[in-house]
mmCIF file of C-alpha atoms in Angstrom:
data_model
loop_
_atom_site.group_PDB
_atom_site.id
_atom_site.type_symbol
_atom_site.label_atom_id
_atom_site.label_comp_id
_atom_site.label_asym_id
_atom_site.label_seq_id
_atom_site.Cartn_x
_atom_site.Cartn_y
_atom_site.Cartn_z
ATOM 1 C CA SER A 1 -24.573 3.740 -13.319
ATOM 2 C CA LYS A 2 -21.277 2.730 -14.945
ATOM 3 C CA PRO A 3 -17.709 2.134 -13.725
ATOM 4 C CA LEU A 4 -15.514 5.147 -13.037
ATOM 5 C CA GLN A 5 -12.605 5.321 -15.479
ATOM 6 C CA GLY A 6 -9.676 7.495 -16.449
ATOM 7 C CA SER A 7 -9.143 10.719 -14.535
ATOM 8 C CA PHE A 8 -12.238 10.168 -12.379
ATOM 9 C CA ALA A 9 -10.971 6.791 -11.175
ATOM 10 C CA ALA A 10 -7.524 8.262 -10.594
ATOM 11 C CA LEU A 11 -9.013 11.073 -8.510
ATOM 12 C CA VAL A 12 -10.914 8.581 -6.328
ATOM 13 C CA ASP A 13 -7.698 6.632 -5.763
ATOM 14 C CA GLU A 14 -5.897 9.845 -4.755
ATOM 15 C CA ILE A 15 -8.683 10.728 -2.305
ATOM 16 C CA ASN A 16 -8.581 7.271 -0.735
ATOM 17 C CA ALA A 17 -4.789 7.577 -0.278
ATOM 18 C CA LEU A 18 -5.056 10.767 1.821
ATOM 19 C CA SER A 19 -5.624 8.953 5.150
ATOM 20 C CA LEU A 20 -7.843 11.809 6.351
ATOM 21 C CA PRO A 21 -11.400 11.923 7.687
ATOM 22 C CA LEU A 22 -13.583 12.116 4.609
ATOM 23 C CA LEU A 23 -17.131 13.457 4.370
ATOM 24 C CA VAL A 24 -19.179 12.213 1.436
ATOM 25 C CA ILE A 25 -22.215 14.091 0.144
ATOM 26 C CA ASP A 26 -25.217 11.848 -0.632
ATOM 27 C CA ILE A 27 -23.382 8.764 -1.966
ATOM 28 C CA PRO A 28 -19.702 7.768 -2.242
ATOM 29 C CA SER A 29 -18.531 8.343 -5.790
ATOM 30 C CA GLY A 30 -18.278 5.002 -7.563
ATOM 31 C CA LEU A 31 -20.800 3.193 -5.309
ATOM 32 C CA CYS A 32 -24.135 2.040 -6.734
ATOM 33 C CA ALA A 33 -26.807 3.653 -4.556
ATOM 34 C CA ASP A 34 -29.276 0.794 -5.111
ATOM 35 C CA THR A 35 -27.085 -2.291 -4.724
ATOM 36 C CA GLY A 36 -23.884 -1.360 -2.879
ATOM 37 C CA ARG A 37 -21.721 -2.513 -5.808
ATOM 38 C CA VAL A 38 -18.406 -0.778 -6.404
ATOM 39 C CA LEU A 39 -18.369 0.518 -9.973
ATOM 40 C CA GLY A 40 -14.702 0.092 -10.768
ATOM 41 C CA THR A 41 -13.446 2.033 -7.776
ATOM 42 C CA ALA A 42 -15.203 4.003 -5.051
ATOM 43 C CA VAL A 43 -14.457 6.574 -2.388
ATOM 44 C CA ARG A 44 -13.980 5.212 1.128
ATOM 45 C CA ALA A 45 -15.572 7.699 3.509
ATOM 46 C CA SER A 46 -15.584 8.088 7.274
ATOM 47 C CA HIS A 47 -19.021 9.784 7.103
ATOM 48 C CA THR A 48 -21.779 10.093 4.526
ATOM 49 C CA VAL A 49 -24.514 12.718 4.701
ATOM 50 C CA THR A 50 -27.287 11.476 2.442
ATOM 51 C CA PHE A 51 -30.351 13.427 1.330
ATOM 52 C CA LEU A 52 -34.133 12.918 1.589
ATOM 53 C CA GLY A 53 -34.014 9.190 2.305
ATOM 54 C CA LEU A 54 -31.637 6.332 2.929
ATOM 55 C CA LYS A 55 -30.154 4.531 -0.063
ATOM 56 C CA PRO A 56 -30.028 0.727 0.265
ATOM 57 C CA GLY A 57 -26.602 0.601 -1.337
ATOM 58 C CA LEU A 58 -25.139 2.363 1.700
ATOM 59 C CA PHE A 59 -26.043 -0.584 3.929
ATOM 60 C CA THR A 60 -25.424 -3.804 1.997
ATOM 61 C CA LEU A 61 -22.616 -5.560 0.103
ATOM 62 C CA ASP A 62 -19.667 -3.104 -0.154
ATOM 63 C CA GLY A 63 -21.680 -0.072 0.903
ATOM 64 C CA PRO A 64 -20.799 -0.110 4.619
ATOM 65 C CA ASP A 65 -17.072 -0.276 3.809
ATOM 66 C CA HIS A 66 -17.365 2.874 1.689
ATOM 67 C CA ALA A 67 -20.038 4.959 3.409
ATOM 68 C CA GLY A 68 -18.778 4.951 6.991
ATOM 69 C CA GLU A 69 -21.234 6.491 9.433
ATOM 70 C CA VAL A 70 -24.421 7.473 7.590
ATOM 71 C CA ILE A 71 -26.450 10.556 8.499
ATOM 72 C CA VAL A 72 -29.660 11.422 6.657
ATOM 73 C CA THR A 73 -31.130 14.894 6.235
ATOM 74 C CA ASP A 74 -34.566 15.515 4.772
ATOM 75 C CA LEU A 75 -33.649 18.971 3.390
ATOM 76 C CA GLY A 76 -36.867 20.286 4.902
ATOM 77 C CA VAL A 77 -39.102 18.036 2.806
ATOM 78 C CA SER A 78 -41.794 16.262 4.845
ATOM 79 C CA ALA A 79 -41.941 12.480 4.808
ATOM 80 C CA GLU A 80 -45.469 12.616 3.388
ATOM 81 C CA ALA A 81 -44.030 14.031 0.164
ATOM 82 C CA TYR A 82 -41.845 10.949 -0.412
ATOM 83 C CA ALA A 83 -42.933 8.241 -2.789
ATOM 84 C CA ALA A 84 -43.982 5.092 -0.953
ATOM 85 C CA THR A 85 -41.276 2.452 -0.879
ATOM 86 C CA PRO A 86 -41.541 -1.280 -0.112
ATOM 87 C CA GLY A 87 -38.096 -1.205 1.515
ATOM 88 C CA ALA A 88 -36.931 -0.226 5.002
ATOM 89 C CA LEU A 89 -33.787 -0.218 7.127
ATOM 90 C CA LEU A 90 -33.802 -2.624 10.062
ATOM 91 C CA ASP A 91 -31.848 -0.659 12.675
ATOM 92 C CA SER A 92 -33.647 -1.467 15.942
ATOM 93 C CA PRO A 93 -35.639 -4.386 17.377
ATOM 94 C CA PRO A 94 -38.805 -4.376 15.236
ATOM 95 C CA ILE A 95 -40.876 -6.351 17.754
ATOM 96 C CA LEU A 96 -40.341 -8.366 20.923
ATOM 97 C CA PRO A 97 -41.945 -11.587 22.157
ATOM 98 C CA PRO A 98 -44.998 -11.137 24.384
ATOM 99 C CA PRO A 99 -44.253 -10.570 28.097
ATOM 100 C CA ARG A 100 -44.060 -13.820 30.024
ATOM 101 C CA ARG A 101 -46.895 -14.658 32.396
ATOM 102 C CA LYS A 102 -46.046 -15.822 35.885
ATOM 103 C CA ASN A 103 -48.483 -18.719 35.433
ATOM 104 C CA ALA A 104 -46.555 -20.283 32.537
ATOM 105 C CA HIS A 105 -44.878 -23.599 31.793
ATOM 106 C CA LYS A 106 -42.461 -24.968 29.204
ATOM 107 C CA GLY A 107 -45.275 -25.632 26.770
ATOM 108 C CA SER A 108 -46.160 -21.939 26.818
ATOM 109 C CA TYR A 109 -43.100 -21.012 24.784
ATOM 110 C CA GLY A 110 -43.102 -23.492 21.980
ATOM 111 C CA SER A 111 -41.863 -26.941 21.115
ATOM 112 C CA VAL A 112 -39.358 -26.441 18.314
ATOM 113 C CA GLY A 113 -37.371 -28.945 16.312
ATOM 114 C CA ILE A 114 -33.986 -28.898 14.596
ATOM 115 C CA LEU A 115 -33.338 -31.596 11.983
ATOM 116 C CA GLY A 116 -29.835 -32.205 10.640
ATOM 117 C CA GLY A 117 -26.493 -33.395 11.949
ATOM 118 C CA ASP A 118 -25.363 -36.149 9.635
ATOM 119 C CA THR A 119 -21.925 -37.766 9.917
ATOM 120 C CA SER A 120 -19.191 -35.281 10.934
ATOM 121 C CA MET A 121 -21.742 -32.430 11.012
ATOM 122 C CA VAL A 122 -23.563 -33.039 14.301
ATOM 123 C CA GLY A 123 -22.116 -29.820 15.694
ATOM 124 C CA ALA A 124 -24.133 -27.682 13.291
ATOM 125 C CA ALA A 125 -27.447 -29.100 14.499
ATOM 126 C CA LEU A 126 -26.413 -28.804 18.147
ATOM 127 C CA LEU A 127 -25.383 -25.168 17.678
ATOM 128 C CA ALA A 128 -28.778 -24.360 16.161
ATOM 129 C CA ALA A 129 -30.590 -26.227 18.926
ATOM 130 C CA ARG A 130 -28.614 -24.529 21.692
ATOM 131 C CA ALA A 131 -29.399 -21.152 20.137
ATOM 132 C CA ALA A 132 -33.091 -22.054 20.061
ATOM 133 C CA LEU A 133 -33.000 -22.932 23.750
ATOM 134 C CA LEU A 134 -31.034 -19.813 24.728
ATOM 135 C CA GLY A 135 -33.369 -17.757 22.550
ATOM 136 C CA GLY A 136 -36.274 -18.677 24.800
ATOM 137 C CA ALA A 137 -38.000 -21.757 23.370
ATOM 138 C CA GLY A 138 -39.724 -23.859 26.023
ATOM 139 C CA ARG A 139 -38.724 -27.224 24.549
ATOM 140 C CA VAL A 140 -36.150 -28.007 21.876
ATOM 141 C CA TYR A 141 -35.989 -31.357 20.093
ATOM 142 C CA VAL A 142 -33.046 -32.347 17.894
ATOM 143 C CA GLY A 143 -33.284 -34.972 15.170
ATOM 144 C CA LEU A 144 -29.780 -36.190 14.265
ATOM 145 C CA LEU A 145 -29.131 -38.228 11.117
ATOM 146 C CA ASP A 146 -25.762 -39.561 12.272
ATOM 147 C CA GLU A 147 -26.471 -43.058 13.597
ATOM 148 C CA ARG A 148 -23.497 -42.702 15.973
ATOM 149 C CA ALA A 149 -24.660 -39.354 17.286
ATOM 150 C CA PRO A 150 -24.651 -38.858 21.065
ATOM 151 C CA ALA A 151 -27.837 -39.570 22.992
ATOM 152 C CA VAL A 152 -27.332 -36.407 25.047
ATOM 153 C CA ASP A 153 -25.676 -33.034 24.508
ATOM 154 C CA LEU A 154 -23.301 -32.821 27.470
ATOM 155 C CA VAL A 155 -22.968 -29.042 27.013
ATOM 156 C CA GLN A 156 -26.751 -28.503 26.879
ATOM 157 C CA PRO A 157 -28.418 -31.611 28.352
ATOM 158 C CA GLU A 158 -31.794 -29.834 28.297
ATOM 159 C CA LEU A 159 -31.973 -30.613 24.573
ATOM 160 C CA MET A 160 -34.062 -33.667 23.703
ATOM 161 C CA ILE A 161 -32.268 -35.722 21.059
ATOM 162 C CA ARG A 162 -34.312 -38.027 18.846
ATOM 163 C CA PRO A 163 -33.908 -40.032 15.638
ATOM 164 C CA PRO A 164 -35.271 -37.988 12.713
ATOM 165 C CA LYS A 165 -38.423 -40.113 12.374
ATOM 166 C CA ALA A 166 -39.271 -39.683 16.050
ATOM 167 C CA LEU A 167 -38.801 -35.920 15.751
ATOM 168 C CA LEU A 168 -41.036 -35.672 12.687
ATOM 169 C CA ASP A 169 -43.711 -37.801 14.392
ATOM 170 C CA LEU A 170 -44.086 -35.364 17.288
ATOM 171 C CA PRO A 171 -47.633 -33.952 17.124
ATOM 172 C CA HIS A 172 -46.946 -30.762 19.072
ATOM 173 C CA LEU A 173 -44.086 -29.085 17.166
ATOM 174 C CA THR A 174 -44.710 -25.359 16.790
ATOM 175 C CA ALA A 175 -41.778 -24.732 14.413
ATOM 176 C CA LEU A 176 -39.195 -26.851 12.621
ATOM 177 C CA ALA A 177 -35.826 -25.992 11.092
ATOM 178 C CA VAL A 178 -34.234 -28.400 8.630
ATOM 179 C CA GLY A 179 -30.718 -28.102 7.288
ATOM 180 C CA PRO A 180 -27.848 -27.552 9.771
ATOM 181 C CA GLY A 181 -25.431 -30.375 9.000
ATOM 182 C CA LEU A 182 -28.180 -32.247 7.123
ATOM 183 C CA GLY A 183 -26.088 -33.482 4.218
ATOM 184 C CA ARG A 184 -27.532 -34.379 0.825
ATOM 185 C CA SER A 185 -28.066 -38.107 1.127
ATOM 186 C CA GLY A 186 -31.180 -39.972 0.060
ATOM 187 C CA ARG A 187 -32.150 -40.247 3.717
ATOM 188 C CA ALA A 188 -31.837 -36.483 4.140
ATOM 189 C CA ALA A 189 -34.039 -35.926 1.096
ATOM 190 C CA SER A 190 -36.622 -38.376 2.451
ATOM 191 C CA ASP A 191 -36.709 -36.626 5.831
ATOM 192 C CA LEU A 192 -37.103 -33.264 4.117
ATOM 193 C CA GLN A 193 -40.005 -34.631 2.098
ATOM 194 C CA ARG A 194 -41.720 -35.741 5.313
ATOM 195 C CA ALA A 195 -41.120 -32.338 6.907
ATOM 196 C CA MET A 196 -43.117 -30.685 4.125
ATOM 197 C CA HIS A 197 -46.317 -32.202 5.522
ATOM 198 C CA LEU A 198 -46.023 -30.661 8.992
ATOM 199 C CA GLN A 199 -48.644 -28.060 9.857
ATOM 200 C CA ALA A 200 -46.095 -25.721 11.420
ATOM 201 C CA PRO A 201 -43.723 -23.009 10.145
ATOM 202 C CA LEU A 202 -40.769 -24.578 8.350
ATOM 203 C CA LEU A 203 -37.317 -23.010 8.027
ATOM 204 C CA LEU A 204 -34.876 -24.451 5.485
ATOM 205 C CA ASP A 205 -31.156 -23.745 5.675
ATOM 206 C CA ALA A 206 -27.842 -25.079 4.408
ATOM 207 C CA ASP A 207 -28.081 -28.494 2.691
ATOM 208 C CA ALA A 208 -31.882 -28.426 2.782
ATOM 209 C CA LEU A 209 -31.687 -25.535 0.311
ATOM 210 C CA HIS A 210 -29.634 -27.616 -2.120
ATOM 211 C CA LEU A 211 -32.074 -30.516 -1.841
ATOM 212 C CA LEU A 212 -35.015 -28.173 -2.386
ATOM 213 C CA ALA A 213 -33.476 -26.547 -5.449
ATOM 214 C CA GLY A 214 -32.669 -29.897 -7.043
ATOM 215 C CA ASP A 215 -36.089 -31.548 -6.724
ATOM 216 C CA ALA A 216 -39.095 -30.174 -8.599
ATOM 217 C CA THR A 217 -41.537 -32.187 -6.481
ATOM 218 C CA LEU A 218 -40.077 -30.783 -3.279
ATOM 219 C CA ARG A 219 -40.207 -27.264 -4.673
ATOM 220 C CA ASP A 220 -43.864 -27.619 -5.603
ATOM 221 C CA ARG A 221 -44.779 -29.073 -2.226
ATOM 222 C CA PHE A 222 -42.894 -26.325 -0.417
ATOM 223 C CA ARG A 223 -44.570 -23.565 -2.423
ATOM 224 C CA GLU A 224 -47.987 -25.036 -1.646
ATOM 225 C CA ARG A 225 -47.480 -25.003 2.124
ATOM 226 C CA SER A 226 -49.606 -22.492 4.037
ATOM 227 C CA ALA A 227 -48.141 -22.869 7.530
ATOM 228 C CA GLY A 228 -45.238 -20.481 6.943
ATOM 229 C CA ASN A 229 -42.086 -20.928 4.850
ATOM 230 C CA ILE A 230 -38.643 -19.472 5.561
ATOM 231 C CA LEU A 231 -35.408 -19.765 3.559
ATOM 232 C CA THR A 232 -32.076 -18.517 4.936
ATOM 233 C CA PRO A 233 -29.445 -18.841 2.171
ATOM 234 C CA HIS A 234 -25.999 -17.326 1.994
ATOM 235 C CA PRO A 235 -25.135 -15.952 -1.470
ATOM 236 C CA GLY A 236 -23.770 -19.272 -2.723
ATOM 237 C CA GLU A 237 -26.931 -21.115 -1.717
ATOM 238 C CA ALA A 238 -29.028 -18.322 -3.220
ATOM 239 C CA SER A 239 -27.301 -18.899 -6.554
ATOM 240 C CA VAL A 240 -28.347 -22.567 -6.355
ATOM 241 C CA LEU A 241 -31.949 -21.628 -5.556
ATOM 242 C CA LEU A 242 -32.109 -19.327 -8.592
ATOM 243 C CA ASP A 243 -29.826 -21.425 -10.843
ATOM 244 C CA CYS A 244 -27.545 -18.495 -11.567
ATOM 245 C CA SER A 245 -24.026 -17.354 -10.731
ATOM 246 C CA LEU A 246 -22.847 -16.003 -7.402
ATOM 247 C CA ALA A 247 -21.916 -12.768 -9.169
ATOM 248 C CA GLU A 248 -25.504 -12.354 -10.363
ATOM 249 C CA ILE A 249 -26.795 -12.730 -6.796
ATOM 250 C CA GLN A 250 -24.374 -10.168 -5.405
ATOM 251 C CA ALA A 251 -24.896 -7.743 -8.285
ATOM 252 C CA ASP A 252 -28.327 -6.923 -6.833
ATOM 253 C CA ARG A 253 -28.899 -8.536 -3.459
ATOM 254 C CA THR A 254 -32.330 -6.999 -2.961
ATOM 255 C CA ALA A 255 -33.660 -8.128 -6.332
ATOM 256 C CA SER A 256 -32.193 -11.609 -5.793
ATOM 257 C CA THR A 257 -33.837 -11.979 -2.388
ATOM 258 C CA LEU A 258 -37.191 -10.793 -3.692
ATOM 259 C CA LYS A 259 -36.995 -13.251 -6.577
ATOM 260 C CA ILE A 260 -36.315 -16.178 -4.218
ATOM 261 C CA ALA A 261 -39.142 -15.091 -1.909
ATOM 262 C CA GLN A 262 -41.606 -14.927 -4.772
ATOM 263 C CA THR A 263 -40.368 -18.039 -6.582
ATOM 264 C CA TYR A 264 -40.527 -20.248 -3.478
ATOM 265 C CA ASN A 265 -43.389 -18.517 -1.615
ATOM 266 C CA ALA A 266 -41.125 -18.037 1.393
ATOM 267 C CA ILE A 267 -39.840 -15.266 3.598
ATOM 268 C CA THR A 268 -36.201 -15.179 2.556
ATOM 269 C CA VAL A 269 -33.118 -14.021 4.414
ATOM 270 C CA LEU A 270 -30.093 -13.465 2.167
ATOM 271 C CA LYS A 271 -27.227 -13.477 4.624
ATOM 272 C CA GLY A 272 -24.110 -11.347 4.345
ATOM 273 C CA CYS A 273 -23.046 -7.765 4.955
ATOM 274 C CA GLY A 274 -26.378 -5.967 5.172
ATOM 275 C CA SER A 275 -28.565 -9.094 5.192
ATOM 276 C CA ILE A 276 -31.717 -8.681 3.099
ATOM 277 C CA ILE A 277 -35.074 -10.001 4.327
ATOM 278 C CA ALA A 278 -37.798 -10.210 1.658
ATOM 279 C CA THR A 279 -41.418 -11.341 1.681
ATOM 280 C CA PRO A 280 -43.363 -12.994 -1.154
ATOM 281 C CA ASP A 281 -45.594 -9.912 -1.456
ATOM 282 C CA GLY A 282 -42.636 -7.720 -2.446
ATOM 283 C CA ARG A 283 -41.576 -6.008 0.799
ATOM 284 C CA TRP A 284 -37.932 -6.020 1.866
ATOM 285 C CA PHE A 285 -35.654 -4.925 4.697
ATOM 286 C CA VAL A 286 -31.904 -4.255 4.977
ATOM 287 C CA ASN A 287 -30.391 -5.266 8.315
ATOM 288 C CA HIS A 288 -28.020 -2.782 9.939
ATOM 289 C CA SER A 289 -26.602 -4.874 12.786
ATOM 290 C CA GLY A 290 -23.576 -7.154 12.690
ATOM 291 C CA ASN A 291 -19.842 -6.916 12.042
ATOM 292 C CA PRO A 292 -16.937 -8.775 10.389
ATOM 293 C CA GLY A 293 -16.457 -10.897 13.506
ATOM 294 C CA MET A 294 -19.408 -12.942 12.280
ATOM 295 C CA SER A 295 -17.262 -14.330 9.465
ATOM 296 C CA SER A 296 -16.712 -17.618 11.270
ATOM 297 C CA ALA A 297 -18.178 -21.100 11.194
ATOM 298 C CA GLY A 298 -21.574 -21.796 12.722
ATOM 299 C CA MET A 299 -23.024 -18.285 12.625
ATOM 300 C CA GLY A 300 -25.787 -19.349 10.242
ATOM 301 C CA ASP A 301 -26.714 -22.215 12.568
ATOM 302 C CA ILE A 302 -27.195 -19.719 15.415
ATOM 303 C CA LEU A 303 -29.461 -17.553 13.253
ATOM 304 C CA CYS A 304 -31.464 -20.634 12.273
ATOM 305 C CA GLY A 305 -32.005 -21.542 15.915
ATOM 306 C CA LEU A 306 -32.921 -18.015 16.989
ATOM 307 C CA ILE A 307 -35.559 -17.569 14.298
ATOM 308 C CA THR A 308 -37.108 -20.968 15.041
ATOM 309 C CA SER A 309 -37.130 -20.189 18.758
ATOM 310 C CA LEU A 310 -38.915 -16.863 18.253
ATOM 311 C CA ILE A 311 -41.640 -18.549 16.192
ATOM 312 C CA GLY A 312 -42.117 -21.002 19.040
ATOM 313 C CA GLN A 313 -42.650 -18.090 21.408
ATOM 314 C CA GLY A 314 -45.558 -16.761 19.397
ATOM 315 C CA LEU A 315 -44.109 -14.484 16.739
ATOM 316 C CA THR A 316 -45.154 -14.865 13.123
ATOM 317 C CA SER A 317 -42.600 -16.158 10.633
ATOM 318 C CA GLU A 318 -42.002 -12.630 9.338
ATOM 319 C CA GLN A 319 -41.677 -11.131 12.813
ATOM 320 C CA ALA A 320 -39.307 -13.895 13.881
ATOM 321 C CA CYS A 321 -37.095 -13.361 10.835
ATOM 322 C CA LEU A 322 -36.862 -9.616 11.363
ATOM 323 C CA LEU A 323 -36.163 -9.834 15.087
ATOM 324 C CA GLY A 324 -33.915 -12.872 14.720
ATOM 325 C CA VAL A 325 -31.712 -11.296 12.070
ATOM 326 C CA TYR A 326 -31.382 -8.028 13.954
ATOM 327 C CA LEU A 327 -30.783 -9.763 17.306
ATOM 328 C CA HIS A 328 -28.173 -12.061 15.773
ATOM 329 C CA GLY A 329 -26.133 -9.126 14.479
ATOM 330 C CA ALA A 330 -26.687 -6.959 17.559
ATOM 331 C CA ALA A 331 -25.434 -9.755 19.816
ATOM 332 C CA ALA A 332 -22.253 -9.974 17.755
ATOM 333 C CA ASP A 333 -21.940 -6.179 17.979
ATOM 334 C CA ALA A 334 -22.151 -6.367 21.770
ATOM 335 C CA LEU A 335 -19.343 -8.935 21.785
ATOM 336 C CA ALA A 336 -17.254 -6.801 19.421
ATOM 337 C CA ASP A 337 -17.626 -3.838 21.775
ATOM 338 C CA GLU A 338 -16.132 -5.979 24.533
ATOM 339 C CA THR A 339 -13.387 -7.870 22.729
ATOM 340 C CA GLY A 340 -13.068 -6.636 19.145
ATOM 341 C CA THR A 341 -14.110 -8.528 16.053
ATOM 342 C CA ILE A 342 -11.319 -11.114 15.971
ATOM 343 C CA GLY A 343 -12.111 -14.523 17.393
ATOM 344 C CA ILE A 344 -15.857 -14.187 17.947
ATOM 345 C CA VAL A 345 -17.337 -17.692 17.792
ATOM 346 C CA ALA A 346 -20.886 -18.775 17.094
ATOM 347 C CA GLY A 347 -21.659 -20.271 20.490
ATOM 348 C CA GLU A 348 -20.923 -17.059 22.361
ATOM 349 C CA VAL A 349 -23.201 -15.118 19.994
ATOM 350 C CA ALA A 350 -26.097 -17.278 21.192
ATOM 351 C CA LEU A 351 -25.241 -16.438 24.798
ATOM 352 C CA ALA A 352 -24.960 -12.733 23.987
ATOM 353 C CA ALA A 353 -28.309 -12.886 22.172
ATOM 354 C CA ARG A 354 -29.960 -14.226 25.325
ATOM 355 C CA THR A 355 -28.523 -11.358 27.372
ATOM 356 C CA LEU A 356 -29.531 -8.736 24.833
ATOM 357 C CA LEU A 357 -33.064 -10.051 24.325
ATOM 358 C CA ASN A 358 -33.660 -10.011 28.088
ATOM 359 C CA GLN A 359 -32.306 -6.480 28.254
ATOM 360 C CA TRP A 360 -34.694 -5.310 25.548
ATOM 361 C CA MET A 361 -37.595 -7.017 27.313
ATOM 362 C CA ARG A 362 -36.759 -5.252 30.600
ATOM 363 C CA GLU A 363 -36.512 -1.879 28.854
ATOM 364 C CA ASN A 364 -39.962 -2.353 27.330
#
């Protein structure tokens, strides 16, 4: 509960310098079991055997770098004896889309929209839209703010590009994501305001989060929506949503995510090592897929597109967030197994996600 100092800190440093396989019992010394924070210094283990139940700090923030492979033992105590917990580890696909009927058409799997792509940021919106298409959506519409934006995506011509107003006027959208490359202009704010009135699940990412945090009217309108709200901030954006420092967000990622979820009445995904997914009613999940190769531009856009696509295919907002986050990381893990973690790019994660999702569907 407090930083290691003096001889204890020196001993941890000596242990870490041994360059030997290291087995930790229950929790690495110096690591906060609840948050994954390093308290001054912490043991770096190759394996951790933890007791009775999993500790969230082993799986988020700095925990994975210090715990190594985690094994849990119940010490002979039955699960029924444990206190109920609102938290869980997300370490396998929690749900899959319904099996596809042979008598189906493109309208059977959703009409989803991506709104963003202002000047010099069109690529972000196109990445999200391509991910939505590869993730299985039947139709994907893209509203681009850049007035000089292309009329067609030559890489993915199946995408239907529209001006923002035309996208927001579509009566059949089943899910909408706003934010990739959106910018923070008055026009972007106006389009976001219009999006609040759609009777479909709404995911806000990137610049849309900044616009939301800075406008009390937008915040109130968003909280009042009943069609399904999703926020997908990285830690910096989370600090804007809660008007606090980045250090405060990272000091307790679970508590921060829960506070955003409850404050904004939205399922919230706090991205990062051990992404946290929280619901407004106080439940939370720690994701266990993903790797450092995801530390490259555009990864958040892919996640945005995948989640929106899964909603279009019939999953609830919560189900889509859980599956989307896990699939996103698992796809990057599959790429890392093939090539290593250096040089993984966002576009190939979307392709790997398509392969992996189809594999899971075949196995089930």
